[in-house]
Amino acid sequence: GGGPGGCKSEASCKDYCNDVGKLDECVAFAEQNGMVSGTELEEMKKIQSAVKRGTKFPGECRNRATCELYCKTPEHADECVAFAKEAGFMSEEEIKEMEKILPLMRSGQMPGGCTSKEVCEAYCADEGHFDECVAFAEKAGLVSEKELEIMRKTGGKGPGGCRGRACQTFCENPANQQACFEFGKEYGLISEEDLSRMEEGKRLLREQLEN
């Protein structure tokens, strides 16, 4: 029966909906037909709410592609962060982190000249950029003295030689949990209280298995 604006194909519907002015119609259609849910739908509704409040979009951008392109330029960082805060895209923790990073971004001191979280994370996942990224994290005040000490001791590698977000995936695998526990114990990532609880839990489990 046709989509928003009478569009008849995926390409024509995307073309029609590629403008914040048509957001209400397009989000309603996508939601009613089960095309979006969860985080994606929540993000759309935040944009919808921002439009209704008359929030000024960075550089007067009208769709995701032009907004992202505009916000990749460090000179637009303040404007884009202000929009993200107003639209509710950033948590309090992310806002505090960004406020530390902005002065360094403005002065071109980002690792490898990266301009977005994704690009910075990809750059810093490379072992060859470890020292540069640790120095940046220290300068920006993103890590504590204890975290810096651990990063330098481990060379930025986690259990099984994992790096960055890959460590979370590695440690979610039940087969790797002992390696992750030992790593946390060795480098002081687990408090004494947690350690004693874990050790007690393991002891009780062993007793139950023996029984």
Short mmCIF file of C-alpha atoms in Angstrom, two decimals:
data_model
loop_
_atom_site.label_atom_id
_atom_site.label_comp_id
_atom_site.label_asym_id
_atom_site.label_seq_id
_atom_site.Cartn_x
_atom_site.Cartn_y
_atom_site.Cartn_z
CA GLY A 1 0.00 0.00 0.00
CA GLY A 2 2.98 2.32 -0.09
CA GLY A 3 5.05 3.88 2.63
CA PRO A 4 5.47 7.46 3.92
CA GLY A 5 4.74 10.03 1.21
CA GLY A 6 3.46 7.19 -1.01
CA CYS A 7 6.98 5.74 -1.52
CA LYS A 8 7.01 2.30 -3.14
CA SER A 9 10.56 0.97 -2.66
CA GLU A 10 13.25 0.92 0.02
CA ALA A 11 15.34 3.48 -1.89
CA SER A 12 12.44 5.90 -2.48
CA CYS A 13 11.28 5.56 1.16
CA LYS A 14 14.80 6.24 2.46
CA ASP A 15 15.05 9.22 0.16
CA TYR A 16 11.70 10.59 1.38
CA CYS A 17 12.52 10.01 5.06
CA ASN A 18 16.04 11.45 4.83
CA ASP A 19 14.90 14.76 6.33
CA VAL A 20 14.06 15.63 9.96
CA GLY A 21 11.00 17.52 8.74
CA LYS A 22 9.34 14.19 7.86
CA LEU A 23 10.36 12.46 11.06
CA ASP A 24 6.91 12.11 12.68
CA GLU A 25 5.40 10.37 9.66
CA CYS A 26 8.39 8.11 9.06
CA VAL A 27 8.96 7.09 12.70
CA ALA A 28 5.24 6.29 13.11
CA PHE A 29 5.31 4.13 9.96
CA ALA A 30 8.51 2.32 11.00
CA GLU A 31 7.23 1.67 14.53
CA GLN A 32 3.76 0.51 13.45
CA ASN A 33 5.28 -1.95 10.99
CA GLY A 34 7.90 -3.34 13.41
CA MET A 35 10.84 -2.00 11.38
CA VAL A 36 12.60 -0.40 14.36
CA SER A 37 12.81 -1.16 18.06
CA GLY A 38 15.04 -0.82 21.09
CA THR A 39 17.95 1.63 20.96
CA GLU A 40 17.29 2.65 17.35
CA LEU A 41 13.68 3.62 18.09
CA GLU A 42 14.73 5.40 21.30
CA GLU A 43 17.29 7.43 19.31
CA MET A 44 14.67 8.38 16.70
CA LYS A 45 12.28 9.53 19.43
CA LYS A 46 14.98 11.67 21.04
CA ILE A 47 15.50 13.41 17.68
CA GLN A 48 11.71 13.74 17.31
CA SER A 49 11.48 15.36 20.73
CA ALA A 50 14.38 17.73 19.91
CA VAL A 51 12.62 18.83 16.70
CA LYS A 52 9.40 19.53 18.63
CA ARG A 53 11.31 21.63 21.19
CA GLY A 54 12.80 23.67 18.34
CA THR A 55 16.36 22.55 19.12
CA LYS A 56 18.84 23.96 16.61
CA PHE A 57 20.62 21.20 14.71
CA PRO A 58 24.41 21.57 14.27
CA GLY A 59 25.16 23.55 11.14
CA GLU A 60 21.43 23.42 10.30
CA CYS A 61 21.97 19.80 9.15
CA ARG A 62 18.80 17.98 8.12
CA ASN A 63 19.76 14.28 8.13
CA ARG A 64 22.15 11.86 9.79
CA ALA A 65 24.79 11.85 7.03
CA THR A 66 25.14 15.65 6.87
CA CYS A 67 25.05 15.96 10.68
CA GLU A 68 27.81 13.36 11.09
CA LEU A 69 29.91 14.98 8.37
CA TYR A 70 29.50 18.41 9.98
CA CYS A 71 30.37 17.07 13.44
CA LYS A 72 33.57 15.34 12.29
CA THR A 73 35.23 18.75 12.10
CA PRO A 74 36.89 19.67 15.44
CA GLU A 75 35.88 23.34 14.98
CA HIS A 76 32.23 22.27 15.32
CA ALA A 77 32.80 20.14 18.44
CA ASP A 78 31.28 22.60 20.95
CA GLU A 79 28.14 23.05 18.86
CA CYS A 80 27.73 19.29 18.31
CA VAL A 81 28.30 18.38 21.96
CA ALA A 82 25.77 21.05 23.01
CA PHE A 83 23.23 19.47 20.62
CA ALA A 84 23.96 15.93 21.89
CA LYS A 85 23.44 17.11 25.48
CA GLU A 86 20.20 18.94 24.63
CA ALA A 87 18.85 15.96 22.64
CA GLY A 88 19.72 13.53 25.47
CA PHE A 89 22.28 11.48 23.53
CA MET A 90 24.94 11.76 26.22
CA SER A 91 24.94 10.50 29.81
CA GLU A 92 26.29 12.63 32.66
CA GLU A 93 29.48 10.56 32.63
CA GLU A 94 29.93 11.05 28.86
CA ILE A 95 29.34 14.81 29.20
CA LYS A 96 32.03 15.07 31.91
CA GLU A 97 34.42 13.01 29.76
CA MET A 98 33.74 15.16 26.70
CA GLU A 99 34.34 18.38 28.64
CA LYS A 100 37.85 17.09 29.41
CA ILE A 101 38.49 16.13 25.78
CA LEU A 102 37.12 19.27 24.05
CA PRO A 103 40.10 21.59 24.82
CA LEU A 104 42.50 18.96 23.39
CA MET A 105 40.27 18.42 20.36
CA ARG A 106 40.18 22.17 19.66
CA SER A 107 43.98 22.37 19.79
CA GLY A 108 44.46 19.31 17.53
CA GLN A 109 45.94 17.06 20.21
CA MET A 110 43.77 13.97 19.62
CA PRO A 111 45.62 10.64 19.14
CA GLY A 112 46.31 10.18 15.45
CA GLY A 113 44.14 13.25 14.76
CA CYS A 114 40.95 11.18 15.39
CA THR A 115 37.69 13.12 15.54
CA SER A 116 35.07 10.63 16.79
CA LYS A 117 34.79 8.06 19.56
CA GLU A 118 34.71 5.15 17.08
CA VAL A 119 37.78 6.35 15.14
CA CYS A 120 39.71 7.12 18.35
CA GLU A 121 38.91 3.68 19.80
CA ALA A 122 39.99 1.96 16.56
CA TYR A 123 43.23 3.98 16.50
CA CYS A 124 44.01 3.21 20.15
CA ALA A 125 43.24 -0.51 19.75
CA ASP A 126 46.47 -0.72 17.69
CA GLU A 127 49.37 -1.82 19.90
CA GLY A 128 51.72 0.56 18.09
CA HIS A 129 49.72 3.57 19.33
CA PHE A 130 49.65 2.47 22.98
CA ASP A 131 52.09 5.04 24.42
CA GLU A 132 50.47 7.92 22.50
CA CYS A 133 46.98 6.96 23.67
CA VAL A 134 48.01 6.46 27.30
CA ALA A 135 49.71 9.89 27.27
CA PHE A 136 46.50 11.41 25.86
CA ALA A 137 44.31 9.70 28.48
CA GLU A 138 46.61 11.01 31.23
CA LYS A 139 46.67 14.55 29.80
CA ALA A 140 42.86 14.60 29.47
CA GLY A 141 42.38 13.23 32.99
CA LEU A 142 40.38 10.26 31.71
CA VAL A 143 42.16 7.69 33.89
CA SER A 144 43.19 7.52 37.53
CA GLU A 145 46.76 7.01 38.76
CA LYS A 146 45.90 3.39 39.59
CA GLU A 147 44.49 2.81 36.09
CA LEU A 148 47.59 4.37 34.52
CA GLU A 149 49.83 2.11 36.59
CA ILE A 150 47.85 -0.98 35.49
CA MET A 151 47.90 0.10 31.82
CA ARG A 152 51.68 0.52 31.93
CA LYS A 153 52.21 -2.78 33.74
CA THR A 154 50.08 -4.73 31.28
CA GLY A 155 51.08 -2.80 28.16
CA GLY A 156 47.38 -2.24 27.50
CA LYS A 157 46.71 -5.96 27.10
CA GLY A 158 44.11 -7.91 29.02
CA PRO A 159 43.72 -11.63 29.73
CA GLY A 160 44.62 -13.82 26.79
CA GLY A 161 46.32 -10.83 25.13
CA CYS A 162 42.96 -9.12 24.39
CA ARG A 163 42.81 -5.36 23.86
CA GLY A 164 40.04 -2.80 24.41
CA ARG A 165 36.43 -3.92 24.03
CA ALA A 166 37.56 -7.38 22.87
CA CYS A 167 38.39 -8.11 26.55
CA GLN A 168 34.71 -7.87 27.50
CA THR A 169 33.81 -10.48 24.86
CA PHE A 170 36.76 -12.64 25.94
CA CYS A 171 35.74 -12.58 29.61
CA GLU A 172 32.05 -13.25 28.89
CA ASN A 173 33.07 -16.69 27.59
CA PRO A 174 32.76 -19.17 30.51
CA ALA A 175 35.89 -20.98 29.28
CA ASN A 176 37.96 -17.81 29.88
CA GLN A 177 36.57 -16.82 33.28
CA GLN A 178 39.41 -18.38 35.31
CA ALA A 179 42.00 -16.54 33.16
CA CYS A 180 40.10 -13.27 33.66
CA PHE A 181 39.79 -13.87 37.41
CA GLU A 182 43.54 -14.55 37.71
CA PHE A 183 44.32 -11.45 35.63
CA GLY A 184 42.09 -9.28 37.83
CA LYS A 185 43.71 -10.73 40.94
CA GLU A 186 47.27 -10.22 39.66
CA TYR A 187 46.78 -6.58 38.61
CA GLY A 188 44.57 -5.46 41.49
CA LEU A 189 41.41 -5.01 39.39
CA ILE A 190 39.36 -6.89 41.98
CA SER A 191 39.05 -5.58 45.54
CA GLU A 192 40.09 -7.73 48.51
CA GLU A 193 36.42 -7.92 49.55
CA ASP A 194 35.38 -9.19 46.10
CA LEU A 195 38.32 -11.62 46.07
CA SER A 196 37.34 -13.13 49.43
CA ARG A 197 33.71 -13.45 48.24
CA MET A 198 34.83 -15.15 45.02
CA GLU A 199 37.22 -17.47 46.85
CA GLU A 200 34.47 -18.38 49.33
CA GLY A 201 32.06 -18.97 46.44
CA LYS A 202 34.58 -21.25 44.72
CA ARG A 203 35.19 -23.15 47.99
CA LEU A 204 31.45 -23.69 48.54
CA LEU A 205 31.00 -24.79 44.95
CA ARG A 206 33.87 -27.31 45.27
CA GLU A 207 32.33 -28.71 48.47
CA GLN A 208 28.92 -29.07 46.80
CA LEU A 209 30.49 -30.82 43.80
CA GLU A 210 32.43 -33.18 46.08
CA ASN A 211 29.26 -33.97 48.03
#
